[in-house]
Coordinates of C-alpha atoms in Angstrom, one line a residue:
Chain A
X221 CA 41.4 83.1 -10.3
X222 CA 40.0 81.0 -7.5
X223 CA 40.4 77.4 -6.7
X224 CA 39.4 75.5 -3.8
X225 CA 40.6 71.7 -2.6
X226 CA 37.6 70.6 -0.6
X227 CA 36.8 73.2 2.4
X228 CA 40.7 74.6 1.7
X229 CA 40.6 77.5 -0.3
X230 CA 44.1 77.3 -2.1
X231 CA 43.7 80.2 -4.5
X232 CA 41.6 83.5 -2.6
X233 CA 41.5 85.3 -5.9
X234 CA 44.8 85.4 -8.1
X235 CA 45.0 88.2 -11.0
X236 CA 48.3 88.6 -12.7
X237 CA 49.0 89.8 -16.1
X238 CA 51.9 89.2 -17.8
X239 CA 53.4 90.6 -21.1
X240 CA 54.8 89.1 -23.9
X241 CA 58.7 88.6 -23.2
X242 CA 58.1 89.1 -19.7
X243 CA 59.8 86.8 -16.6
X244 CA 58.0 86.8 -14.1
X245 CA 59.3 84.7 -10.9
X246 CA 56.6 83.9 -8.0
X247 CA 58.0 83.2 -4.9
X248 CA 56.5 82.3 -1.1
X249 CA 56.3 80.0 1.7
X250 CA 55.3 76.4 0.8
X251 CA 51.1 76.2 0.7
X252 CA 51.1 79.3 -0.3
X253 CA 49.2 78.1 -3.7
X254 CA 52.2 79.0 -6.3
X255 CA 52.3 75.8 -7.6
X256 CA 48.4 75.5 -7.8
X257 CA 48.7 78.6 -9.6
X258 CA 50.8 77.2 -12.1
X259 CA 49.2 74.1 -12.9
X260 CA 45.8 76.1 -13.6
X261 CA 47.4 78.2 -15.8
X262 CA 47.7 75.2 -18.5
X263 CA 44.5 73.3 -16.4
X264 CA 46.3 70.4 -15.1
X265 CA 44.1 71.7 -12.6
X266 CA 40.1 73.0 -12.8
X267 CA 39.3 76.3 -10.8
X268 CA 36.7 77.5 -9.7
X269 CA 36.4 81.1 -10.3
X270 CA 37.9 83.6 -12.4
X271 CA 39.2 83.1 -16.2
X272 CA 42.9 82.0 -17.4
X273 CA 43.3 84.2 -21.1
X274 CA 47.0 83.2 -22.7
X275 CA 47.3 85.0 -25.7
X276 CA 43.8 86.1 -26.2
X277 CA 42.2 82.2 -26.0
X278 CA 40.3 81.1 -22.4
X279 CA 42.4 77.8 -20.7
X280 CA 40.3 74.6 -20.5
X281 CA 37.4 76.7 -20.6
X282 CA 34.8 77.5 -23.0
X283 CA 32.2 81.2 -22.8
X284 CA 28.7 79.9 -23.3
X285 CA 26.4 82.5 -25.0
X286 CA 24.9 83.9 -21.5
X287 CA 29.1 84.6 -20.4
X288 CA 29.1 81.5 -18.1
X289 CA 32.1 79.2 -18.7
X290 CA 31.9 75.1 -19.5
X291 CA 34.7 73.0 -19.4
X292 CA 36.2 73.0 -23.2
X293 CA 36.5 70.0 -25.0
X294 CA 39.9 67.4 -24.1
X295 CA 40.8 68.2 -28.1
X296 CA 40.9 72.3 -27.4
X297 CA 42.3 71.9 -24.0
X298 CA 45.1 69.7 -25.8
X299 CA 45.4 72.4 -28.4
X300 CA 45.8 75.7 -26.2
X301 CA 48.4 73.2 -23.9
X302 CA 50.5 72.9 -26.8
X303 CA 51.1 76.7 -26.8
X304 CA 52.6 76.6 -23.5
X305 CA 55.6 74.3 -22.0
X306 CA 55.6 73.1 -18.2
X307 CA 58.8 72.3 -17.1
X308 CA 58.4 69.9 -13.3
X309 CA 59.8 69.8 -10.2
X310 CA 60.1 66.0 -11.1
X311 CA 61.1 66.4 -14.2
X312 CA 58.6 63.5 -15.7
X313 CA 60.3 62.3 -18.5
X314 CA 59.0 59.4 -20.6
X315 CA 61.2 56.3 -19.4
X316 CA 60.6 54.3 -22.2
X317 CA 62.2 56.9 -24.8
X318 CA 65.1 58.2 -25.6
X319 CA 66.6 62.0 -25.0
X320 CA 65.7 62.7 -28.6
X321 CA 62.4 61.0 -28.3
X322 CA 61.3 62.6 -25.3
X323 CA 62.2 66.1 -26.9
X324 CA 60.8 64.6 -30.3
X325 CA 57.6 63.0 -29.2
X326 CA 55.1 65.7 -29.1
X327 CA 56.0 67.9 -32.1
X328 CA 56.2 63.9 -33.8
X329 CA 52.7 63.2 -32.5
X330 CA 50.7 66.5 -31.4
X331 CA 52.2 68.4 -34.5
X332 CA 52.7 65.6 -36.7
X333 CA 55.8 67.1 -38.3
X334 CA 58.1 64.9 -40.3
X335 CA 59.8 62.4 -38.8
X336 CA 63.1 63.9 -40.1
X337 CA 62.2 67.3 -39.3
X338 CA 61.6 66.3 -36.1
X339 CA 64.4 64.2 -34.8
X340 CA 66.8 67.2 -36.3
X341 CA 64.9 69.9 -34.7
X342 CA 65.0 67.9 -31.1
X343 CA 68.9 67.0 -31.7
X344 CA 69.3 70.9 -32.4
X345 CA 67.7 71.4 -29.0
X346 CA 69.2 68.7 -26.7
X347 CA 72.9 70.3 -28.4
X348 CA 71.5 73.9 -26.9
X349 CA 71.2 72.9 -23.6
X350 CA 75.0 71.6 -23.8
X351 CA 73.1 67.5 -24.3
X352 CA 75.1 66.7 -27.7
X353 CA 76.4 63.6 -26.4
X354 CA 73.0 61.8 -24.8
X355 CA 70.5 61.8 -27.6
X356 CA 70.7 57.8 -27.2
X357 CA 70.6 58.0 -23.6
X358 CA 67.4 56.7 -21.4
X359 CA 66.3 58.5 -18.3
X360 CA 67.6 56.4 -15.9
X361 CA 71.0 56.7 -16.9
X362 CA 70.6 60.9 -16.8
X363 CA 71.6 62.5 -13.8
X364 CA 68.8 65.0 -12.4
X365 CA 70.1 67.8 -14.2
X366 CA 70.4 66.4 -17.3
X367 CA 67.4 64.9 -16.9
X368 CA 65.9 68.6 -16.2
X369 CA 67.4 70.0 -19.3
X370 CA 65.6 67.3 -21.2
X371 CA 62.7 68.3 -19.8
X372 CA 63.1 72.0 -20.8
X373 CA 63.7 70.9 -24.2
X374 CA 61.0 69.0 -24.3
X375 CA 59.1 71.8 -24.2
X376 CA 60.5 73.9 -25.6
X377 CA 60.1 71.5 -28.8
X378 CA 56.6 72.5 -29.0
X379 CA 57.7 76.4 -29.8
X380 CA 55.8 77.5 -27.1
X381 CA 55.0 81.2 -26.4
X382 CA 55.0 80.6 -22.8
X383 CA 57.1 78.6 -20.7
X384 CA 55.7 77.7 -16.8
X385 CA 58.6 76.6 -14.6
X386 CA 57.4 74.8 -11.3
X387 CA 60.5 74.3 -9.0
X388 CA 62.7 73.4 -11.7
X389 CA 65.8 72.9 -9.5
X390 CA 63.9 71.9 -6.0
X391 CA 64.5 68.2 -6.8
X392 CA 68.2 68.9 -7.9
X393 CA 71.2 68.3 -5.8
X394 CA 72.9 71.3 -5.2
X395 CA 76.0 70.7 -7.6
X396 CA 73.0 70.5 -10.5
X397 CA 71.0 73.4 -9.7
X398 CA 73.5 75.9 -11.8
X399 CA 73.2 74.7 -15.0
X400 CA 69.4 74.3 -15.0
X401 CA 69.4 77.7 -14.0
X402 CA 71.8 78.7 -16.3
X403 CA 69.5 77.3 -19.3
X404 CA 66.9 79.3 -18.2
X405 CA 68.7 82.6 -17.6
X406 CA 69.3 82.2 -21.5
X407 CA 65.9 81.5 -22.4
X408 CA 64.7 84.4 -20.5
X409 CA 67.6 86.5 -22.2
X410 CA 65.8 84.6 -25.6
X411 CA 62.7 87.1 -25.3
X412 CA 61.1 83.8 -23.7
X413 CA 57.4 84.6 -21.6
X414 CA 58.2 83.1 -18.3
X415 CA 56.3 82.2 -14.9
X416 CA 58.9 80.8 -12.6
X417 CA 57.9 79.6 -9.6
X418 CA 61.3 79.2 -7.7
X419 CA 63.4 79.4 -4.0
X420 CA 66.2 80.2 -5.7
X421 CA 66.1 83.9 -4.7
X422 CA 69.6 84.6 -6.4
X423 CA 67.9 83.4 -9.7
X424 CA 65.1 85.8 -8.9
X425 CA 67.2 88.9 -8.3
X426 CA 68.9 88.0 -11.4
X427 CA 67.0 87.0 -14.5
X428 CA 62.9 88.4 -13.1
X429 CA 61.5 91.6 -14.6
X430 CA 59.1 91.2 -12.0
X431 CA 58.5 89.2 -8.8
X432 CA 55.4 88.3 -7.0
X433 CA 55.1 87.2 -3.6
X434 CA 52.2 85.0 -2.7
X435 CA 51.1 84.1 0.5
X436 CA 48.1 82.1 1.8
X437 CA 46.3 82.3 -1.6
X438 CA 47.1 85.5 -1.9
X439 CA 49.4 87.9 -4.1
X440 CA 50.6 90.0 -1.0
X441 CA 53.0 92.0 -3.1
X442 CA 54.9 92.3 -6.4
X443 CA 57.2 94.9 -8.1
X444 CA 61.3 94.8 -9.7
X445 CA 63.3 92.5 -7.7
X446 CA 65.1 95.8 -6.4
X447 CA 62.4 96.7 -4.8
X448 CA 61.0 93.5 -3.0
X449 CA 64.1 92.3 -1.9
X450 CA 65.8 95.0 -0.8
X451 CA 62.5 97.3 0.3
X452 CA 59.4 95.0 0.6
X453 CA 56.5 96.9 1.7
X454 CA 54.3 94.1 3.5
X455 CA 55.5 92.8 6.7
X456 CA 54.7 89.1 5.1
X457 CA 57.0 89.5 2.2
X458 CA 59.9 90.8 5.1
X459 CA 59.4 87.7 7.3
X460 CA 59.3 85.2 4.6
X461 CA 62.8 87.0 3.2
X462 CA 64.3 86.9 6.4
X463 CA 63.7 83.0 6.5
X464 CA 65.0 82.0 2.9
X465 CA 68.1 84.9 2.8
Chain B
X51 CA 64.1 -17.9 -5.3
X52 CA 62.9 -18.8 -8.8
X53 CA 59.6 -19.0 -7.4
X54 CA 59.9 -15.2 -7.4
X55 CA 61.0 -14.8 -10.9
X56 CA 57.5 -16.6 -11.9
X57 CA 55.4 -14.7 -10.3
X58 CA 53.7 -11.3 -12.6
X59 CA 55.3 -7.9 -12.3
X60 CA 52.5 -6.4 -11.1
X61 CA 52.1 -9.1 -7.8
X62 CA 55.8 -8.3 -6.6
X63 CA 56.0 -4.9 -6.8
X64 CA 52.5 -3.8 -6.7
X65 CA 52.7 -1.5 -9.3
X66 CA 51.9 -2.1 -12.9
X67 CA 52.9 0.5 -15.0
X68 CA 53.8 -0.2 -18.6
X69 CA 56.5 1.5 -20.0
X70 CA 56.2 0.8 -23.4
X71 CA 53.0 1.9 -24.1
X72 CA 54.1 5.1 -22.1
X73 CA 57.1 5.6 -24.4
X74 CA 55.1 4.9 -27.1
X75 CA 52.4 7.3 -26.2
X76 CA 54.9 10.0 -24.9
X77 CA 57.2 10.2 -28.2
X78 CA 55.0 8.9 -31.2
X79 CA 51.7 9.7 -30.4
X80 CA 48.7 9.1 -32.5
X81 CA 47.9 11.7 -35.2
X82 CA 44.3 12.6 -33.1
X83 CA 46.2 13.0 -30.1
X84 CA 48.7 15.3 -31.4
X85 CA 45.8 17.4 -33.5
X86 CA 44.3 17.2 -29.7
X87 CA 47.4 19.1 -28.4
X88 CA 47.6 21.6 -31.2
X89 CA 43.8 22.4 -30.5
X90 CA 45.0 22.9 -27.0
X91 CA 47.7 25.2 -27.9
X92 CA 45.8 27.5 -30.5
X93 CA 42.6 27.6 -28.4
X94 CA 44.7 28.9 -25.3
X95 CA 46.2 31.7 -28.3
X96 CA 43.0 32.5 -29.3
X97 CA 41.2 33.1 -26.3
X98 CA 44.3 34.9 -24.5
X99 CA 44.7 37.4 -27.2
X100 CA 40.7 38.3 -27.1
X101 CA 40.8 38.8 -23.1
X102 CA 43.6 40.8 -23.6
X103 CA 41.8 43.3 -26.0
X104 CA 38.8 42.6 -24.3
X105 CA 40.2 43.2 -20.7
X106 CA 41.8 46.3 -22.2
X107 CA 38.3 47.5 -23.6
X108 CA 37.0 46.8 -20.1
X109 CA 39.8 48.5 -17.8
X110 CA 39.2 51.4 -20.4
X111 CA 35.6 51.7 -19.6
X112 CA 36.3 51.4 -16.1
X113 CA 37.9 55.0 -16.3
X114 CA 34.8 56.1 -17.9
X115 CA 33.5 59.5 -16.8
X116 CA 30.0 57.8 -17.7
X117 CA 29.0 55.8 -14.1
X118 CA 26.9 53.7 -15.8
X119 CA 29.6 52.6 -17.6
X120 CA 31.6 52.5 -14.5
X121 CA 29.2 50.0 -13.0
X122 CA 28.4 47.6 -15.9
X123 CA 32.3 46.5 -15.9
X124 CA 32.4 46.3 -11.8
X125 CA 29.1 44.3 -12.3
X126 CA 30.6 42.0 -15.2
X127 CA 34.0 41.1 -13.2
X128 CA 32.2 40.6 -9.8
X129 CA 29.7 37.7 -11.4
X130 CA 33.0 36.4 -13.6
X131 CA 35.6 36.1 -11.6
X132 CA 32.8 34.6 -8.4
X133 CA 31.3 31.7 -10.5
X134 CA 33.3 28.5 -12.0
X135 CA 34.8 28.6 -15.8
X136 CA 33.4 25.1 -15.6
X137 CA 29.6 26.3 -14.5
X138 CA 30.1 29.1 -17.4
X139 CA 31.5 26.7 -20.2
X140 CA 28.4 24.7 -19.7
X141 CA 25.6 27.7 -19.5
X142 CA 27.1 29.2 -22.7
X143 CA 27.1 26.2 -24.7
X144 CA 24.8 24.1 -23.3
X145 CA 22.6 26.5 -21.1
X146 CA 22.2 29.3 -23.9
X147 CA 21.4 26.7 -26.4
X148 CA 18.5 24.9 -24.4
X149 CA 17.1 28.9 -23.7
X150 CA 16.8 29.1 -27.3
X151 CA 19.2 32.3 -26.7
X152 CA 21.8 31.2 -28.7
X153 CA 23.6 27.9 -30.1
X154 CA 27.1 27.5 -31.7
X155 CA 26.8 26.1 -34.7
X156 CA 30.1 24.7 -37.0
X157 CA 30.7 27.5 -39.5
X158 CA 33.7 27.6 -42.4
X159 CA 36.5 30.8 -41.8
X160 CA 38.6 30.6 -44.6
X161 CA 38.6 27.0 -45.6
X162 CA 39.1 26.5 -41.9
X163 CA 35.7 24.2 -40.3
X164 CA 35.6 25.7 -36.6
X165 CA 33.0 23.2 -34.5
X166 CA 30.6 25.0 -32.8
X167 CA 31.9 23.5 -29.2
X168 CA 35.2 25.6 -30.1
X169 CA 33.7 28.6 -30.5
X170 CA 31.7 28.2 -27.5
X171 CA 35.1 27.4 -25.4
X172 CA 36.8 30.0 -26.8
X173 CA 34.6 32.8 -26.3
X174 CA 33.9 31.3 -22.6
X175 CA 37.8 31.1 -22.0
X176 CA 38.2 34.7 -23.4
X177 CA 34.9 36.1 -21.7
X178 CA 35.9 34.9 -18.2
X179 CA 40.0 35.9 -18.6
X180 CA 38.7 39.6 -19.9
X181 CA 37.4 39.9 -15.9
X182 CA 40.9 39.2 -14.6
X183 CA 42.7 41.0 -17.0
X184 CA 41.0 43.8 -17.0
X185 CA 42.2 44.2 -13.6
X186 CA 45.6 43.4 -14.7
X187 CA 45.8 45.8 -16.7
X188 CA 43.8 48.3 -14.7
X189 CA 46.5 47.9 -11.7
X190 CA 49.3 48.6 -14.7
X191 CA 47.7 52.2 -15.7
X192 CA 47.4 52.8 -12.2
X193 CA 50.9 52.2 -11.4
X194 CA 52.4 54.7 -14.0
X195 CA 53.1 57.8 -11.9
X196 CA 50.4 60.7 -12.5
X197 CA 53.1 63.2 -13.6
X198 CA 53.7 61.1 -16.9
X199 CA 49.9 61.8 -17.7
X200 CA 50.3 65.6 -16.4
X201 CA 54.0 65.5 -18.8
X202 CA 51.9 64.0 -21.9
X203 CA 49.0 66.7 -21.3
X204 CA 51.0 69.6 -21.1
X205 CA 52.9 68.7 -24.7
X206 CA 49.1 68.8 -25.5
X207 CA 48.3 65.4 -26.3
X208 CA 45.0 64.3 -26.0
X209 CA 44.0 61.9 -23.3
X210 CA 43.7 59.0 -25.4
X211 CA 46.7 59.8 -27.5
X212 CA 48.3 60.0 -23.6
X213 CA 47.0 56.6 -22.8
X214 CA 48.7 55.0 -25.9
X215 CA 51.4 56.8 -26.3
X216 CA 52.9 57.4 -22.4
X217 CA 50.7 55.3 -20.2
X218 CA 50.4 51.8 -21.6
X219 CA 53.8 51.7 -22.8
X220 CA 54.8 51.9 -19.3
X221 CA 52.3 49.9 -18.1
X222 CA 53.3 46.4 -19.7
X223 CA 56.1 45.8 -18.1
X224 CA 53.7 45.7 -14.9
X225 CA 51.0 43.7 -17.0
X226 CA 53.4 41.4 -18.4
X227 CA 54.2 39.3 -15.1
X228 CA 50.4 38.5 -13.8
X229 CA 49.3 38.1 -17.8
X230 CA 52.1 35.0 -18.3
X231 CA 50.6 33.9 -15.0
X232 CA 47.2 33.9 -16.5
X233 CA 48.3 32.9 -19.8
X234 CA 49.6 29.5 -18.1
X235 CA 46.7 28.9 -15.9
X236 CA 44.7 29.2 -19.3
X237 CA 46.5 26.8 -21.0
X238 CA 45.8 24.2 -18.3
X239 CA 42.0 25.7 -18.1
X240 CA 41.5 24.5 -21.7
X241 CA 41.3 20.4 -20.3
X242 CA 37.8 21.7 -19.1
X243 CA 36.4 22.4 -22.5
X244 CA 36.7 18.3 -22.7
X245 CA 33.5 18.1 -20.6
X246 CA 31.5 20.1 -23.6
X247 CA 33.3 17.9 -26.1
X248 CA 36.0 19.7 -28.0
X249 CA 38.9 17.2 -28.6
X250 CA 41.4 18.8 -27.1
X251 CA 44.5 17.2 -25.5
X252 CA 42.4 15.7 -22.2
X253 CA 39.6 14.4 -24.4
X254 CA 42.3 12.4 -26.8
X255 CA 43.7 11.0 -23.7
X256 CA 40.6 10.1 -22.0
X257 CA 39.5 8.6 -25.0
X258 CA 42.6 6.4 -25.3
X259 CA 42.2 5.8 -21.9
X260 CA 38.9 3.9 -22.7
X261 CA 40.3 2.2 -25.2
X262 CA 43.1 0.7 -24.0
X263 CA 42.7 1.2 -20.1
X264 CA 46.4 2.7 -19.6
X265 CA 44.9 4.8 -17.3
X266 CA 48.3 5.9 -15.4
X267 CA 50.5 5.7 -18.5
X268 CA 48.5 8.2 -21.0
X269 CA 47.2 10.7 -18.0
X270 CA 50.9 11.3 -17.6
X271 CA 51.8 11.3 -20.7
X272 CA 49.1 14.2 -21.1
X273 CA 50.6 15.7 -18.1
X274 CA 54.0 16.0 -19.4
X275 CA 52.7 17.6 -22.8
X276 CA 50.8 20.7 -20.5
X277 CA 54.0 21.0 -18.7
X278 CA 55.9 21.3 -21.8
X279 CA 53.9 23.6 -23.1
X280 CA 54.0 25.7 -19.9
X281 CA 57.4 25.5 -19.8
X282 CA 57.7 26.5 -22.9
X283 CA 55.8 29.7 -21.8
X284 CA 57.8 30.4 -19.0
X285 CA 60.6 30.9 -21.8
X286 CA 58.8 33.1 -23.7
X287 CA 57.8 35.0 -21.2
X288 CA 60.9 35.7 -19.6
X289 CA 62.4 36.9 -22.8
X290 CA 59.6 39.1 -23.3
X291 CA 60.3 40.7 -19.8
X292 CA 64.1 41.4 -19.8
X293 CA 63.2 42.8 -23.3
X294 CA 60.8 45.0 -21.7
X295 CA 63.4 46.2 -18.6
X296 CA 66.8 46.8 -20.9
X297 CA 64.2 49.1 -22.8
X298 CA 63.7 51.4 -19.9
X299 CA 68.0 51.0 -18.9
X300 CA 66.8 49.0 -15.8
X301 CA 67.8 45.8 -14.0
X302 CA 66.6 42.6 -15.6
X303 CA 64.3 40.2 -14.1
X304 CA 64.9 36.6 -13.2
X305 CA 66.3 34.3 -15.8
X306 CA 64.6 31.2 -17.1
X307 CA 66.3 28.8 -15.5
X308 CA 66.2 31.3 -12.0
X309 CA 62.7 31.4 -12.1
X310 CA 61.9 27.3 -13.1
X311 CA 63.9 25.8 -10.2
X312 CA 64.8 28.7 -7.9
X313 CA 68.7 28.0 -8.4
X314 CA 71.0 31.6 -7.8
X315 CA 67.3 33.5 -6.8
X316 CA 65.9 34.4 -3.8
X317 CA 62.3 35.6 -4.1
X318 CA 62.6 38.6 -2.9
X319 CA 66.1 39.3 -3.7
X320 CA 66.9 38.0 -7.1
X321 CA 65.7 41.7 -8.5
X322 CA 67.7 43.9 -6.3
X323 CA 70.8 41.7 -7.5
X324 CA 71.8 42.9 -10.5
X325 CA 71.4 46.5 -10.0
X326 CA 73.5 46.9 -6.5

């Protein structure tokens, strides 16, 4: 994958494959294009070279007969999104809805399940990640955490088969950060498909199967958390440790 | 001093202003007069509600990926909003008709009789608001933050089904504030339609004026009816906007009576208040 902002080239030619079931946390220096990489992955953002398969189906792009790719249309981009959750740094919830709307709104509209079904499947959700008492609540009145764990829900409503996490806990205050993680520690014990991009390195020891260290655009090295944290090969992967450890 | 209490009214003080014709005017106005106001009010409705959708239509097509697009609603606001609703009202009624382009003509709507010089004020009134509200309303889509788009598109809605169901949700309470703002200076816009003839409030009192020459007394008795009715706004409006804040759990705007004579609000401070 490769992805350019202007004359910066943000992405130098990204491949990662990731199985079904598999965490995978992606950690590095800030501009080192983990993020970027993310948001392509579900094309909030365009690239500009390579191809993005998730579950056998292109991302936001469509092959043309001679192999070139077009832009696919807003209707199967919206479809192949709906496969996969995004959880934000900024969480982003919908400040005009409820909790259980917020969780309910997209199977209610991109689904179009029952209303009933819907409401009882978010409430089931919002209960799982320990939200029982704030289906009512609005945004505002949700501290960052909770408001986080919406936000999981939220996607998770959709029954995705992939769940992209982008600094979940980076806007947190630090008494919040632990039970954010601690919903997605069991969502990765769930059999969920993760891409976590995270600083929690803790987390990343913990809960990755594999983790990927990107620098400058780059994947400069990946393996079990074993061996990158406690061995790292590159020189780059050693310095950046010895900054965040 | 009884020469004094010979002389007229009007010598000694200067001022002749009678006050029974002016209460008679004010409280039990003639049946035109009142039919006058009510064409003001409905006329003002009319035309607010289509430059609202039309606006909407317009700030739409101003997102167009089409430039073309892009350029024919930049081109329509710039020539809208930089001539006079007056000099419009009078080249679509008067100016399209002499062209041969198009006249108004009185048609029936269900049993209703519409006057041809209504029509033409209406769709001038809505035409020309469409230009400003369809920068209202862009400026409210603009102010939603970009990650409740990014949030909507990765549930996998569709753009449009972002725009309706995440974006301009969020955006009214932004639109809402300038739009009463317009919505008043419409109201008081409508007086002009009296110079192409549609009896609205100012041509009823312009026409009693010629009549009876009160020229004081029934221009401020038509002044006082516009302020009620724009007072009457303000209420409405006001209601509508705390409605809009409690629904998102945040601090409420000025009250009525806060934002009609200033009393207990600071501009500036009145909305930092309640939430400290």
């Amino acid at each position: 994958m490769r992805k350019h902002f202007g004359p910066l080239e943000v992405l130098r030619g990204v491949s990662l494959q990731v199985g079904r079931g598999e965490v995978v946390v992606i950690i590095g220096p800030s501009g080192s294009g983990k993020t970027t990489f993310l948001r392509c992955l579900n094309h909030l953002e365009r690239i500009d070279g390579g191809r993005i398969l998730i579950n056998g189906h292109l991302i936001g792009y469509r092959q043309r007969a001679d192999d070139r790719l077009v832009e696919a249309s807003r209707r199967e981009t919206a479809q192949r999104r709906s496969e996969i959750g995004f959880v934000f740094q900024s969480f982003n919830l919908f400040p005009h809805m409820t909790a259980l709307m917020n969780v309910a709104c997209g199977p209610l509209r991109v689904k179009k399940v029952s209303r009933s079904i819907g409401l009882q499947e978010a409430a089931d959700l919002l209960v799982r990640v320990g939200l029982a008492d704030k289906l009512e609540a609005r945004p505002a009145h949700l501290s960052g955490g909770q408001q986080q764990r919406v936000a999981i829900a939220r996607a998770l409503a959709m029954k995705p088969t992939l769940m992209l996490f982008d600094e979940a806990t980076s806007a947190l205050d630090p008494e919040m950060v632990g039970e954010v993680l601690a919903v997605m520690r069991e969502l990765a014990e769930g059999g969920m498909t993760m891409v976590v991009v995270t600083h929690e390195m803790g987390f990343a020891a913990e809960v990755a199967d594999r983790v990927v260290m990107m620098d400058q655009g780059q994947i400069v090295e990946q393996g079990a958390p074993r061996q990158v944290f406690d061995a790292p090969a590159q020189p780059r992967t050693r310095d950046f440790l010895s900054k965040v450890l | 001093m009884t020469w004094l209490a010979n002389l007229p009214v009007s010598y000694a003080v200067g001022l002749h202003f009678d006050w029974i014709f002016f209460w008679h005017a004010l409280v039990r106005p003639n049946s035109s007069f009142l039919l006058g106001f009510a064409t003001t009010i409905y006329i003002s409705i009319i035309a607010m509600v289509l430059a609202i959708l039309l606006g909407l239509f317009l700030a739409l097509l101003r997102r167009s990926r089409l430039w073309p697009l892009r350029a024919f609603v930049g081109l329509y606001i710039w020539v809208v909003r930089g001539t006079p609703l007056l000099v419009q009202l009078v080249i679509v009624y008067d100016g399209f008709a002499a062209l041969g382009l198009f006249s108004f003509n009185d048609v029936t709507v269900l049993g209703l009789d519409i006057q041809g010089v209504v029509q033409a004020g209406i769709v001038t009134l809505a035409a020309n608001e469409a230009a400003y509200m369809a920068e209202i309303i862009r400026a409210g889509i603009s102010s939603v933050a970009i990650g409740q788009s990014e949030a909507g598109l990765s549930l996998g809605m569709t753009p449009g089904q972002v725009m309706r169901r995440i974006v301009l949700p969020q955006a009214v309470r932004v639109i809402i504030p300038p739009l009463g703002n317009d919505f008043n200076a419409m109201m008081k816009s409508t007086s002009l339609l009296a110079t192409i003839g549609v009896s609205e409030l100012f041509l009823n009192a312009q026409e009693i004026n010629s009549l009876t020459f009160r020229t004081f007394e029934i221009y401020s008795v038509a002044a006082l009816y516009y302020l009620a009715l724009t007072t009457l706004w303000t209420l409405v409006q006001s209601t509508i906007e705390s409605r809009l804040q409690t629904q998102v759990g945040i601090q409420r705007p000025p009250t009525f009576r806060q934002r009609l004579i200033g009393v207990g609000w600071r501009p500036g401070s009145g909305r930092l208040r309640d939430s400290a």
